[in-house]
Amino acid sequence: MTRTVTPKVAALIERGMQLVRNGDFLEAGRQFERALQQMPDLAEVHAMRGDARMRADKLEPALASAERALRRRPGWGEALMLRGNIEALLGRLPAAEGSFRQAMQLAGPSPALHANLGNVLFEQGRFADALEAYEQALRGNETTDLHARRAKC
């Protein structure tokens, strides 16, 4: 049974989202933390805090937030993608690959997931696999950046 988000928590979440839009990621993370102090079971807010921390280059705390989101909502594709992005930034490329593949299995493939998977495979020197992932990403999203990345394979 889910609880209704209180007006105070909703205001903290909205404030955090506004701070993210303004680029103040550290303060956004603090607002999300305040919301979680009152309602700690909100998986989405754990993910928002993780994203803000990632953008603030607080990668270990960001990973912990992504893991908390997944404990509260197992198999959530967006949180798996967030975890994969953070793992990639931490240089944990095999773990990132696993997170992206798990997200694709549970939430279905997407251009962003294929592109992120391609990046991780590329960084591991697995160019043929990276090329295949980029091709999949391009099928759903023709971008110059993906064409450039694919050309490096």
Backbone as JSON, one array per atom type, in Angstrom:
{
  "sequence": "MTRTVTPKVAALIERGMQLVRNGDFLEAGRQFERALQQMPDLAEVHAMRGDARMRADKLEPALASAERALRRRPGWGEALMLRGNIEALLGRLPAAEGSFRQAMQLAGPSPALHANLGNVLFEQGRFADALEAYEQALRGNETTDLHARRAKC",
  "N": [[0.84, -1.18, 0.0], [0.66, 2.13, -0.95], [1.65, 5.24, 0.35], [0.22, 8.51, 0.45], [1.94, 11.29, -0.8], [3.0, 13.82, 1.29], [2.06, 17.32, 1.48], [4.27, 18.89, 2.32], [6.5, 17.25, 1.75], [6.12, 16.99, -0.99], [6.6, 19.64, -1.76], [9.32, 19.86, -1.1], [10.4, 18.04, -2.9], [9.68, 19.22, -5.33], [11.12, 21.6, -5.1], [13.73, 20.55, -5.11], [13.77, 19.5, -7.73], [13.57, 21.85, -9.2], [15.99, 23.06, -8.5], [17.76, 21.25, -9.69], [17.16, 21.75, -12.38], [18.2, 24.3, -12.47], [20.84, 23.81, -12.18], [22.03, 23.54, -9.68], [23.18, 21.17, -8.17], [24.15, 20.02, -5.77], [22.65, 21.28, -3.72], [20.14, 20.51, -4.57], [20.28, 17.76, -4.11], [20.35, 17.84, -1.32], [17.76, 18.79, -0.77], [16.21, 16.66, -1.73], [17.12, 14.75, 0.05], [16.07, 15.75, 2.46], [13.36, 15.38, 1.93], [13.31, 12.6, 1.85], [13.94, 11.99, 4.47], [11.55, 12.31, 5.71], [9.83, 10.67, 4.27], [10.96, 7.87, 3.64], [10.61, 5.74, 1.87], [10.27, 6.35, -0.81], [11.04, 5.47, -3.83], [11.47, 6.82, -6.25], [12.4, 9.31, -5.41], [14.77, 8.64, -4.19], [16.15, 7.91, -6.5], [16.16, 10.39, -7.83], [17.74, 11.86, -6.06], [20.09, 10.39, -6.35], [20.69, 10.94, -9.05], [21.1, 13.72, -8.91], [23.31, 13.79, -7.21], [25.14, 12.4, -8.79], [25.45, 14.21, -10.89], [26.66, 16.2, -9.48], [29.11, 15.19, -9.17], [29.51, 13.43, -7.08], [30.04, 10.53, -6.77], [30.15, 7.95, -5.43], [28.23, 8.3, -3.28], [26.07, 8.77, -4.99], [25.79, 6.33, -6.3], [25.04, 4.75, -4.12], [22.53, 5.86, -3.59], [21.15, 5.15, -5.94], [21.17, 2.39, -5.64], [19.57, 2.18, -3.35], [17.14, 3.06, -4.4], [16.62, 0.95, -6.14], [16.36, -1.16, -4.33], [13.97, -0.51, -3.18], [12.3, -0.52, -5.32], [12.53, -2.97, -7.12], [13.97, -4.02, -10.22], [13.4, -1.74, -11.68], [13.67, -0.02, -14.56], [14.67, 2.62, -15.16], [16.11, 3.29, -12.85], [18.01, 1.29, -12.94], [19.37, 2.05, -15.24], [20.38, 4.51, -14.37], [22.06, 3.55, -12.31], [23.86, 2.1, -13.91], [25.0, 4.2, -15.43], [26.35, 5.61, -13.4], [28.1, 3.63, -12.47], [29.64, 3.35, -14.78], [30.87, 5.88, -14.87], [32.41, 5.63, -12.62], [34.26, 3.9, -13.53], [33.72, 1.24, -13.46], [33.26, -0.79, -15.53], [32.42, -3.48, -16.43], [30.36, -3.92, -14.54], [28.65, -1.79, -15.13], [27.93, -2.48, -17.73], [26.46, -4.8, -17.12], [24.34, -3.67, -15.65], [23.09, -2.07, -17.63], [22.33, -4.06, -19.46], [20.61, -5.56, -17.88], [18.62, -3.66, -17.43], [17.62, -3.43, -20.03], [16.54, -5.97, -20.37], [14.49, -5.98, -18.48], [13.02, -3.58, -18.78], [12.89, -3.2, -21.44], [14.43, -2.51, -24.64], [16.03, 0.6, -25.51], [16.94, 3.56, -27.34], [18.7, 5.15, -25.78], [19.64, 3.36, -23.8], [20.94, 1.46, -25.44], [22.9, 3.12, -26.57], [24.35, 3.88, -24.28], [25.24, 1.36, -23.45], [26.79, 0.74, -25.68], [28.82, 2.68, -25.37], [30.08, 1.78, -23.02], [30.96, -0.75, -23.82], [32.68, 0.02, -25.86], [34.63, 1.42, -24.38], [35.75, -0.73, -23.1], [37.14, -1.86, -25.09], [35.82, -3.54, -26.78], [35.03, -3.5, -29.64], [33.5, -4.5, -31.84], [31.18, -5.41, -30.56], [30.39, -3.0, -29.46], [29.87, -1.52, -31.77], [27.63, -2.91, -32.75], [25.8, -2.31, -30.69], [25.66, 0.48, -30.98], [24.53, 0.6, -33.54], [21.99, -0.45, -33.0], [21.08, 1.58, -31.31], [21.01, 3.72, -33.09], [18.94, 2.98, -34.74], [16.72, 3.76, -33.39], [17.18, 6.42, -32.91], [18.46, 8.79, -34.63], [21.36, 10.4, -34.43], [24.0, 12.81, -34.67], [26.12, 12.54, -32.87], [26.06, 9.82, -32.15], [26.64, 8.7, -34.66], [29.24, 9.6, -34.99], [30.54, 8.35, -32.84], [30.12, 5.68, -33.53], [31.66, 5.57, -35.84], [34.22, 5.51, -34.84], [34.6, 2.93, -34.11]],
  "CA": [[0.0, 0.0, 0.0], [1.46, 3.34, -1.03], [1.16, 6.4, 1.09], [0.15, 9.75, -0.3], [3.03, 12.21, -0.5], [2.5, 14.98, 2.02], [2.37, 18.59, 0.81], [5.63, 19.34, 2.66], [7.43, 16.43, 0.98], [5.94, 17.38, -2.39], [7.28, 20.92, -1.94], [10.76, 19.59, -1.09], [10.72, 17.38, -4.17], [9.58, 20.24, -6.38], [12.27, 22.49, -4.92], [14.88, 19.81, -5.61], [13.7, 19.42, -9.19], [13.89, 23.19, -9.71], [17.43, 23.25, -8.31], [18.41, 20.47, -10.74], [17.01, 22.52, -13.63], [19.07, 25.48, -12.37], [22.23, 23.38, -12.11], [22.54, 23.49, -8.3], [22.97, 19.75, -7.89], [24.38, 19.72, -4.36], [21.48, 21.71, -2.95], [19.03, 19.64, -4.98], [20.45, 16.52, -3.36], [19.95, 18.1, 0.07], [16.29, 18.88, -0.72], [15.71, 15.3, -1.85], [17.43, 14.08, 1.32], [15.07, 16.2, 3.44], [12.1, 14.69, 1.6], [13.47, 11.19, 2.22], [13.92, 11.88, 5.93], [10.15, 12.22, 6.11], [9.19, 9.56, 3.56], [12.14, 7.16, 3.12], [10.3, 4.64, 0.94], [9.99, 6.87, -2.14], [12.11, 5.04, -4.73], [11.73, 7.86, -7.24], [13.18, 10.39, -4.81], [16.13, 8.1, -4.07], [16.75, 8.03, -7.83], [16.4, 11.82, -8.08], [18.9, 12.22, -5.25], [21.23, 9.77, -7.01], [20.99, 11.7, -10.26], [21.68, 15.01, -8.5], [24.66, 13.51, -6.69], [25.98, 12.06, -9.94], [25.75, 15.45, -11.6], [27.56, 16.98, -8.62], [30.34, 14.4, -9.12], [29.55, 12.68, -5.81], [29.67, 9.28, -7.42], [29.85, 6.86, -4.49], [26.89, 8.52, -2.7], [25.07, 8.63, -6.05], [25.57, 4.89, -6.48], [24.28, 4.28, -2.96], [21.14, 6.28, -3.79], [20.57, 4.31, -6.99], [20.94, 1.07, -5.03], [18.39, 2.29, -2.47], [15.96, 3.11, -5.27], [16.37, -0.41, -6.64], [15.86, -2.01, -3.24], [12.58, -0.16, -2.95], [11.55, -0.82, -6.55], [13.38, -3.89, -7.89], [13.69, -4.15, -11.64], [13.0, -0.47, -12.28], [14.61, 0.24, -15.65], [15.32, 3.93, -15.06], [17.1, 3.23, -11.77], [19.09, 0.45, -13.44], [20.15, 2.88, -16.16], [21.12, 5.44, -13.52], [23.15, 2.8, -11.68], [24.84, 1.83, -14.95], [25.72, 5.44, -15.74], [27.26, 5.9, -12.3], [29.14, 2.61, -12.51], [30.53, 3.69, -15.89], [31.67, 7.03, -14.45], [33.37, 5.14, -11.62], [35.19, 3.01, -14.2], [33.29, -0.14, -13.22], [32.64, -1.03, -16.83], [31.62, -4.7, -16.49], [29.14, -3.73, -13.74], [27.78, -0.91, -15.91], [27.37, -3.31, -18.81], [25.43, -5.64, -16.53], [23.17, -2.84, -15.31], [22.39, -1.7, -18.87], [21.69, -5.26, -20.02], [19.47, -5.89, -17.01], [17.56, -2.67, -17.72], [17.01, -3.79, -21.31], [15.73, -7.18, -20.17], [13.32, -5.71, -17.65], [12.24, -2.44, -19.24], [12.88, -3.15, -22.89], [15.51, -1.72, -25.2], [15.79, 1.98, -25.89], [18.15, 4.14, -27.93], [19.63, 5.6, -24.74], [20.29, 2.19, -23.21], [21.87, 0.9, -26.42], [24.03, 4.04, -26.69], [25.16, 3.75, -23.07], [25.89, 0.06, -23.53], [27.85, 0.9, -26.69], [29.93, 3.44, -24.78], [30.77, 0.92, -22.06], [31.65, -1.77, -24.6], [33.77, 0.71, -26.55], [35.68, 1.69, -23.39], [36.38, -2.01, -22.78], [37.85, -2.33, -26.27], [34.98, -4.53, -27.47], [34.54, -2.62, -30.7], [32.44, -5.13, -32.63], [29.98, -5.37, -29.73], [30.0, -1.58, -29.35], [29.28, -1.15, -33.06], [26.28, -3.48, -32.77], [24.96, -1.53, -29.78], [25.41, 1.79, -31.61], [23.58, 0.38, -34.63], [20.67, -0.57, -32.36], [20.7, 2.91, -30.82], [20.7, 4.56, -34.24], [17.64, 2.6, -35.3], [15.68, 4.49, -32.69], [17.53, 7.8, -32.63], [19.54, 9.22, -35.52], [22.06, 11.6, -33.95], [25.37, 12.98, -35.15], [27.03, 12.03, -31.85], [26.12, 8.37, -32.28], [27.34, 8.39, -35.89], [30.66, 9.84, -34.74], [31.02, 7.31, -31.95], [30.13, 4.45, -34.31], [32.75, 5.65, -36.8], [35.47, 5.2, -34.14], [34.72, 1.48, -33.97]],
  "C": [[0.88, 1.24, 0.0], [0.8, 4.46, -0.24], [1.12, 7.61, 0.17], [1.29, 10.66, 0.15], [2.42, 13.45, 0.17], [2.82, 16.26, 1.25], [3.79, 19.09, 1.1], [6.67, 18.57, 1.85], [7.34, 16.79, -0.5], [6.66, 18.69, -2.68], [8.8, 20.73, -1.96], [11.2, 18.95, -2.4], [10.7, 18.4, -5.3], [10.75, 21.21, -6.31], [13.55, 21.81, -5.44], [14.92, 19.74, -7.12], [14.04, 20.77, -9.82], [15.39, 23.46, -9.6], [18.22, 22.44, -9.35], [18.34, 21.23, -12.06], [17.93, 23.73, -13.65], [20.54, 25.11, -12.25], [22.84, 23.35, -10.72], [22.32, 22.08, -7.75], [23.19, 19.39, -6.42], [23.18, 20.1, -3.5], [20.26, 20.89, -3.31], [19.1, 18.33, -4.21], [20.04, 16.68, -1.91], [18.43, 18.19, 0.2], [15.67, 17.48, -0.83], [15.96, 14.52, -0.56], [16.42, 14.48, 2.4], [13.73, 15.52, 3.19], [12.17, 13.23, 2.06], [13.52, 10.99, 3.73], [12.49, 11.71, 6.43], [9.43, 11.02, 5.48], [10.29, 8.73, 2.88], [11.85, 6.07, 2.09], [10.04, 5.09, -0.49], [11.15, 6.57, -3.09], [12.47, 6.13, -5.73], [12.59, 8.97, -6.68], [14.61, 9.91, -4.53], [16.85, 8.22, -5.41], [17.06, 9.48, -8.17], [17.63, 12.29, -7.31], [20.16, 11.63, -5.89], [21.66, 10.52, -8.26], [21.64, 13.03, -9.91], [23.1, 14.81, -7.99], [25.62, 13.16, -7.82], [26.41, 13.33, -10.67], [26.68, 16.36, -10.81], [28.91, 16.28, -8.45], [30.58, 13.78, -7.75], [29.13, 11.26, -6.14], [29.36, 8.13, -6.47], [28.5, 7.08, -3.79], [25.78, 8.39, -3.75], [24.75, 7.15, -6.28], [24.75, 4.31, -5.33], [22.8, 4.66, -3.1], [20.45, 5.44, -4.86], [20.26, 2.92, -6.45], [19.73, 1.1, -4.1], [17.11, 2.34, -3.3], [15.61, 1.71, -5.77], [15.92, -1.37, -5.55], [14.37, -1.75, -2.98], [11.69, -0.49, -4.15], [12.42, -1.7, -7.45], [12.97, -3.95, -9.37], [13.26, -2.88, -12.33], [14.05, -0.05, -13.3], [15.35, 1.56, -15.53], [16.38, 3.94, -13.97], [18.28, 2.34, -12.17], [19.98, 1.24, -14.41], [20.98, 3.9, -15.39], [22.31, 4.73, -12.88], [24.24, 2.51, -12.71], [25.66, 3.05, -15.32], [26.75, 5.77, -14.65], [28.41, 4.9, -12.28], [30.14, 2.91, -13.63], [31.43, 4.87, -15.51], [32.72, 6.64, -13.42], [34.4, 4.21, -12.24], [34.88, 1.54, -13.98], [32.52, -0.63, -14.45], [31.88, -2.35, -16.92], [30.31, -4.59, -15.68], [28.15, -2.85, -14.5], [27.13, -1.67, -17.05], [26.24, -4.18, -18.27], [24.17, -4.87, -16.19], [22.38, -2.47, -16.57], [21.67, -2.91, -19.48], [20.48, -5.67, -19.18], [18.31, -4.93, -17.26], [16.86, -3.01, -19.03], [16.12, -5.02, -21.17], [14.43, -6.85, -19.46], [12.42, -4.61, -18.21], [12.13, -2.36, -20.75], [13.99, -2.25, -23.41], [15.06, -0.29, -25.51], [17.06, 2.52, -26.53], [19.18, 4.57, -26.87], [20.36, 4.44, -24.1], [21.3, 1.57, -24.17], [23.1, 1.8, -26.56], [24.94, 3.93, -25.47], [25.91, 2.42, -23.05], [27.04, 0.12, -24.54], [29.06, 1.63, -26.14], [30.76, 2.57, -23.85], [31.56, -0.17, -22.8], [32.86, -1.17, -25.33], [34.94, 0.94, -25.59], [36.4, 0.42, -22.96], [37.14, -2.59, -23.98], [37.1, -3.39, -27.06], [34.26, -3.83, -28.61], [33.43, -3.23, -31.54], [31.12, -5.11, -31.86], [29.46, -3.94, -29.6], [29.31, -1.13, -30.63], [27.85, -1.67, -33.16], [25.33, -2.68, -31.88], [24.65, -0.15, -30.37], [24.42, 1.67, -32.77], [22.15, 0.27, -34.09], [20.19, 0.8, -31.88], [20.28, 3.81, -31.98], [19.36, 4.22, -34.87], [16.51, 3.37, -34.63], [15.95, 5.97, -32.52], [18.73, 8.2, -33.48], [20.16, 10.52, -35.0], [23.47, 11.62, -34.49], [26.37, 12.39, -34.17], [27.16, 10.51, -31.96], [26.84, 7.96, -33.57], [28.85, 8.56, -35.7], [31.25, 8.74, -33.87], [31.13, 5.98, -32.7], [31.32, 4.44, -35.26], [34.11, 5.31, -36.15], [35.68, 3.71, -33.94], [35.45, 0.92, -35.16]]
}
